[in-house]
């Protein structure tokens, strides 16, 4: 096996993923997005085991949930993930769709004040709704936006993924030592860092998330404290038509202690997930005990 993971199997896996995402580009945008959502749900989801993991996580957090609702959510969640990828691969058409959708919410005034003062900003969110829609709007509104991302396991797919992210809304840095150094330099010059902070992190801290302990990354809070950055939660909430968004900037989280800051974000994200359970990526291994929590199916 090659050290960088560029095996023949990885090549074939990327070929299948690219085919799934590129062929629908022939469709009009309004049809393409739901089509890819359906394809990812019905084809990729079962192969990758995402539906099973969604059920396990729901069983842990909502043990009494009706089976029909569980079934609905396991498909809606994976469908939303497919839509996010389809939007990323759509590039300019997605930028046009976001268009002049305004940033709203109680944190908007503080966000603009930080921008005007040249203060660095750490924008935190999760795999919820469309985080890319928020990045597109931030770039449109003049923010020097960069993203920090966890590289995909398949290096061939990761190359395409990073290229698409940069083509959509500014440069992105991987969560490597070099990438984190680049992020620090970006913040020191007053930039905006967009970062997803809802994945299990073996180097993180055990904090509460929706009533269960979850290993939570502390990187975003550390960066905000080190750079005296505005620490602000942002969410791109998908609307009922599946194509448009409410782009919310929440009240900034006070720079206090990294553990408290991340617990405050976990609490806020938990509220968002409870309001819109079909928009969060329940297929992550967010909790250590989730896989053992799925009831046996007859």
XYZ file of C-alpha atoms in Angstrom:
298
model
C 0.000 0.000 0.000
C 1.303 3.457 -0.877
C 2.126 5.636 2.110
C -0.001 8.523 0.891
C -3.030 6.268 0.426
C -3.108 6.634 -3.371
C -4.035 3.030 -4.007
C -5.979 1.585 -6.906
C -8.940 1.076 -4.581
C -8.839 4.753 -3.598
C -8.681 5.674 -7.285
C -11.786 3.605 -8.032
C -13.618 5.008 -5.012
C -12.914 8.548 -6.159
C -13.972 7.683 -9.711
C -17.338 6.475 -8.414
C -17.789 9.584 -6.242
C -16.846 11.945 -9.065
C -19.250 10.192 -11.427
C -22.046 10.536 -8.886
C -21.363 14.254 -8.507
C -20.407 15.251 -12.047
C -22.993 13.504 -14.215
C -25.917 15.432 -12.671
C -24.193 18.715 -13.626
C -26.040 18.356 -16.940
C -29.299 18.968 -15.052
C -30.627 22.422 -14.189
C -29.537 23.506 -10.701
C -33.024 23.246 -9.157
C -33.283 19.601 -10.274
C -29.622 18.702 -9.768
C -29.491 19.365 -6.035
C -32.409 17.098 -5.015
C -31.293 14.469 -7.560
C -27.823 14.190 -6.041
C -29.353 14.201 -2.560
C -31.520 11.228 -3.555
C -28.617 9.387 -5.205
C -26.303 9.817 -2.220
C -29.066 8.679 0.125
C -30.060 5.631 -1.914
C -26.669 4.547 -3.306
C -23.760 5.855 -1.230
C -25.571 5.877 2.127
C -26.197 2.117 2.376
C -22.706 1.231 1.090
C -20.994 3.528 3.581
C -23.203 2.442 6.491
C -24.437 5.984 7.119
C -28.063 5.002 7.700
C -27.070 2.509 10.375
C -24.994 5.121 12.169
C -27.808 7.673 11.987
C -30.133 5.142 13.629
C -27.552 4.374 16.325
C -27.069 8.044 17.193
C -30.808 8.704 17.235
C -31.320 5.688 19.507
C -28.766 7.126 21.935
C -30.138 10.673 22.024
C -33.841 9.981 21.365
C -34.430 6.396 22.559
C -38.206 6.745 22.412
C -38.406 8.199 18.908
C -41.117 6.731 16.696
C -39.731 4.292 14.112
C -41.360 6.177 11.254
C -39.579 9.350 12.332
C -36.287 7.469 12.635
C -36.762 6.138 9.113
C -37.586 9.600 7.812
C -34.540 11.143 9.436
C -32.051 8.486 8.348
C -32.916 9.298 4.732
C -33.346 13.084 5.157
C -29.970 13.432 6.888
C -28.053 11.611 4.163
C -30.050 13.431 1.498
C -28.965 16.763 2.978
C -25.332 15.619 2.941
C -25.698 14.812 -0.758
C -27.189 18.244 -1.416
C -24.223 19.903 0.299
C -21.822 18.061 -2.018
C -23.933 18.847 -5.083
C -23.881 22.536 -4.155
C -20.120 22.457 -3.687
C -19.658 20.857 -7.119
C -22.043 23.409 -8.683
C -19.703 26.317 -7.920
C -20.913 29.536 -9.661
C -24.506 28.337 -9.890
C -24.543 27.852 -6.118
C -22.961 31.279 -5.594
C -25.706 32.746 -7.777
C -28.372 30.868 -5.816
C -27.127 32.283 -2.507
C -27.167 35.612 -4.312
C -28.094 38.473 -2.016
C -29.521 36.295 0.767
C -28.779 38.508 3.778
C -26.874 37.622 6.895
C -29.266 37.905 9.840
C -29.268 37.252 13.561
C -28.311 38.779 16.913
C -24.565 38.594 16.236
C -24.580 40.502 12.955
C -23.741 43.905 14.484
C -20.751 42.481 16.385
C -19.587 40.676 13.249
C -19.622 43.862 11.179
C -17.911 45.796 13.975
C -15.083 43.261 14.048
C -14.775 43.451 10.270
C -14.591 47.253 10.331
C -11.997 47.182 13.121
C -9.818 44.622 11.359
C -10.256 42.236 14.281
C -9.758 38.534 13.536
C -12.881 36.393 13.579
C -13.304 32.685 14.272
C -16.658 31.562 12.901
C -17.735 28.213 14.321
C -20.424 25.939 12.984
C -21.172 22.272 12.459
C -22.130 19.862 9.704
C -25.548 21.424 9.728
C -27.708 22.747 6.892
C -25.230 24.298 4.463
C -22.070 25.726 5.981
C -20.890 26.534 2.425
C -23.820 28.918 1.913
C -22.562 30.913 4.878
C -19.014 31.004 3.469
C -20.323 32.216 0.109
C -22.251 35.057 1.783
C -19.273 36.070 3.924
C -16.996 36.356 0.893
C -19.711 38.291 -0.934
C -19.881 40.738 1.985
C -16.151 41.405 1.901
C -14.813 39.126 4.633
C -11.333 37.666 4.078
C -12.637 34.162 4.635
C -10.559 30.999 4.946
C -11.580 27.538 6.102
C -9.944 24.881 8.226
C -10.932 21.355 7.210
C -10.184 17.749 8.042
C -8.811 16.060 4.898
C -10.878 13.242 3.418
C -9.411 9.753 3.846
C -9.347 9.211 0.077
C -6.485 11.434 -1.191
C -7.833 11.550 -4.747
C -11.223 12.745 -3.557
C -9.574 15.137 -1.111
C -7.712 16.868 -3.952
C -10.998 17.549 -5.745
C -12.792 18.459 -2.512
C -10.194 21.059 -1.467
C -10.109 22.530 -4.969
C -13.889 22.894 -5.002
C -13.947 24.503 -1.559
C -11.354 27.065 -2.606
C -13.143 27.718 -5.888
C -16.365 28.402 -4.016
C -15.391 30.717 -1.176
C -11.723 31.383 -0.476
C -8.680 29.407 0.573
C -8.842 26.384 2.858
C -6.202 24.866 5.108
C -5.957 21.232 6.225
C -5.744 20.306 9.905
C -2.013 19.603 9.686
C 0.850 21.374 11.465
C 1.519 23.453 8.364
C -2.181 24.160 7.874
C -2.574 25.386 11.461
C 0.459 27.663 11.020
C -1.178 29.145 7.926
C -4.410 29.633 9.855
C -2.588 31.515 12.611
C -1.005 33.816 10.038
C -4.419 34.395 8.447
C -5.922 35.395 11.798
C -3.005 37.648 12.711
C -3.736 39.777 9.650
C -7.389 40.135 10.705
C -8.910 37.366 8.617
C -12.063 35.315 9.120
C -11.600 31.611 9.898
C -14.545 29.277 9.252
C -14.277 25.995 11.118
C -16.539 22.988 11.713
C -16.282 21.872 15.336
C -18.781 19.043 15.700
C -16.689 15.978 14.854
C -15.247 13.540 17.359
C -11.675 14.582 18.165
C -9.427 12.160 20.025
C -7.342 15.129 21.179
C -10.367 17.054 22.413
C -12.204 17.237 25.708
C -15.192 15.270 26.964
C -18.008 17.811 26.958
C -21.756 17.433 26.972
C -23.549 17.385 23.645
C -27.289 16.800 23.657
C -27.123 15.058 27.022
C -24.250 12.680 26.285
C -20.452 13.028 26.644
C -18.767 13.764 23.321
C -15.100 14.321 22.526
C -15.116 17.951 21.430
C -12.271 19.712 19.567
C -10.761 22.716 21.336
C -8.749 24.085 18.392
C -11.233 26.825 17.481
C -11.418 28.172 21.040
C -7.630 28.038 21.396
C -7.189 30.024 18.175
C -9.748 32.614 19.245
C -8.115 33.080 22.657
C -4.603 33.266 21.208
C -5.594 35.899 18.634
C -8.249 37.812 20.625
C -10.678 36.930 17.849
C -14.427 37.365 17.806
C -15.780 33.859 18.478
C -19.096 33.670 16.694
C -21.421 30.764 15.828
C -22.921 30.836 12.321
C -25.517 28.580 10.689
C -26.840 28.157 7.160
C -30.344 26.785 7.754
C -31.825 25.063 4.720
C -35.331 26.243 3.914
C -38.393 24.143 3.077
C -37.775 24.265 -0.686
C -34.409 22.561 -0.150
C -32.537 25.174 -2.182
C -32.500 28.397 -0.165
C -31.173 29.335 3.275
C -31.511 31.474 6.345
C -27.982 32.650 7.138
C -27.840 33.240 10.893
C -25.066 34.913 12.853
C -25.586 34.120 16.525
C -24.510 36.144 19.554
C -20.708 35.848 19.919
C -19.424 33.559 22.639
C -17.361 35.397 25.246
C -13.622 34.702 25.300
C -13.265 33.055 28.695
C -12.033 29.486 29.024
C -11.662 27.094 26.086
C -13.756 24.406 27.787
C -16.597 26.796 28.596
C -16.483 28.324 25.137
C -16.840 24.970 23.441
C -19.544 23.848 25.866
C -21.471 27.012 25.040
C -21.190 26.164 21.354
C -22.235 22.533 21.929
C -25.319 23.778 23.767
C -26.217 26.145 20.938
C -25.669 23.530 18.236
C -27.778 21.083 20.234
C -30.643 23.590 20.203
C -30.321 23.973 16.439
C -30.294 20.211 15.907
C -33.409 19.771 18.027
C -35.204 22.400 15.931
C -33.969 20.968 12.605
C -32.955 17.325 13.229
C -32.893 16.485 9.516
C -30.190 19.081 8.839
C -27.399 17.779 11.081
C -25.037 15.001 10.004
C -26.095 12.293 12.457
C -23.867 9.818 10.590
C -20.743 11.030 12.408
C -19.358 8.913 15.268
C -20.062 11.812 17.621
C -20.581 9.786 20.787
C -18.481 6.847 21.981
C -21.462 4.704 22.970
C -23.673 5.324 19.930
C -22.894 2.158 17.962
C -23.964 -0.006 20.863
C -27.226 1.864 21.261
C -29.085 0.854 18.132
C -31.908 -1.561 18.943
C -32.004 -4.856 17.127
C -34.343 -4.812 14.142
C -36.655 -7.716 13.538
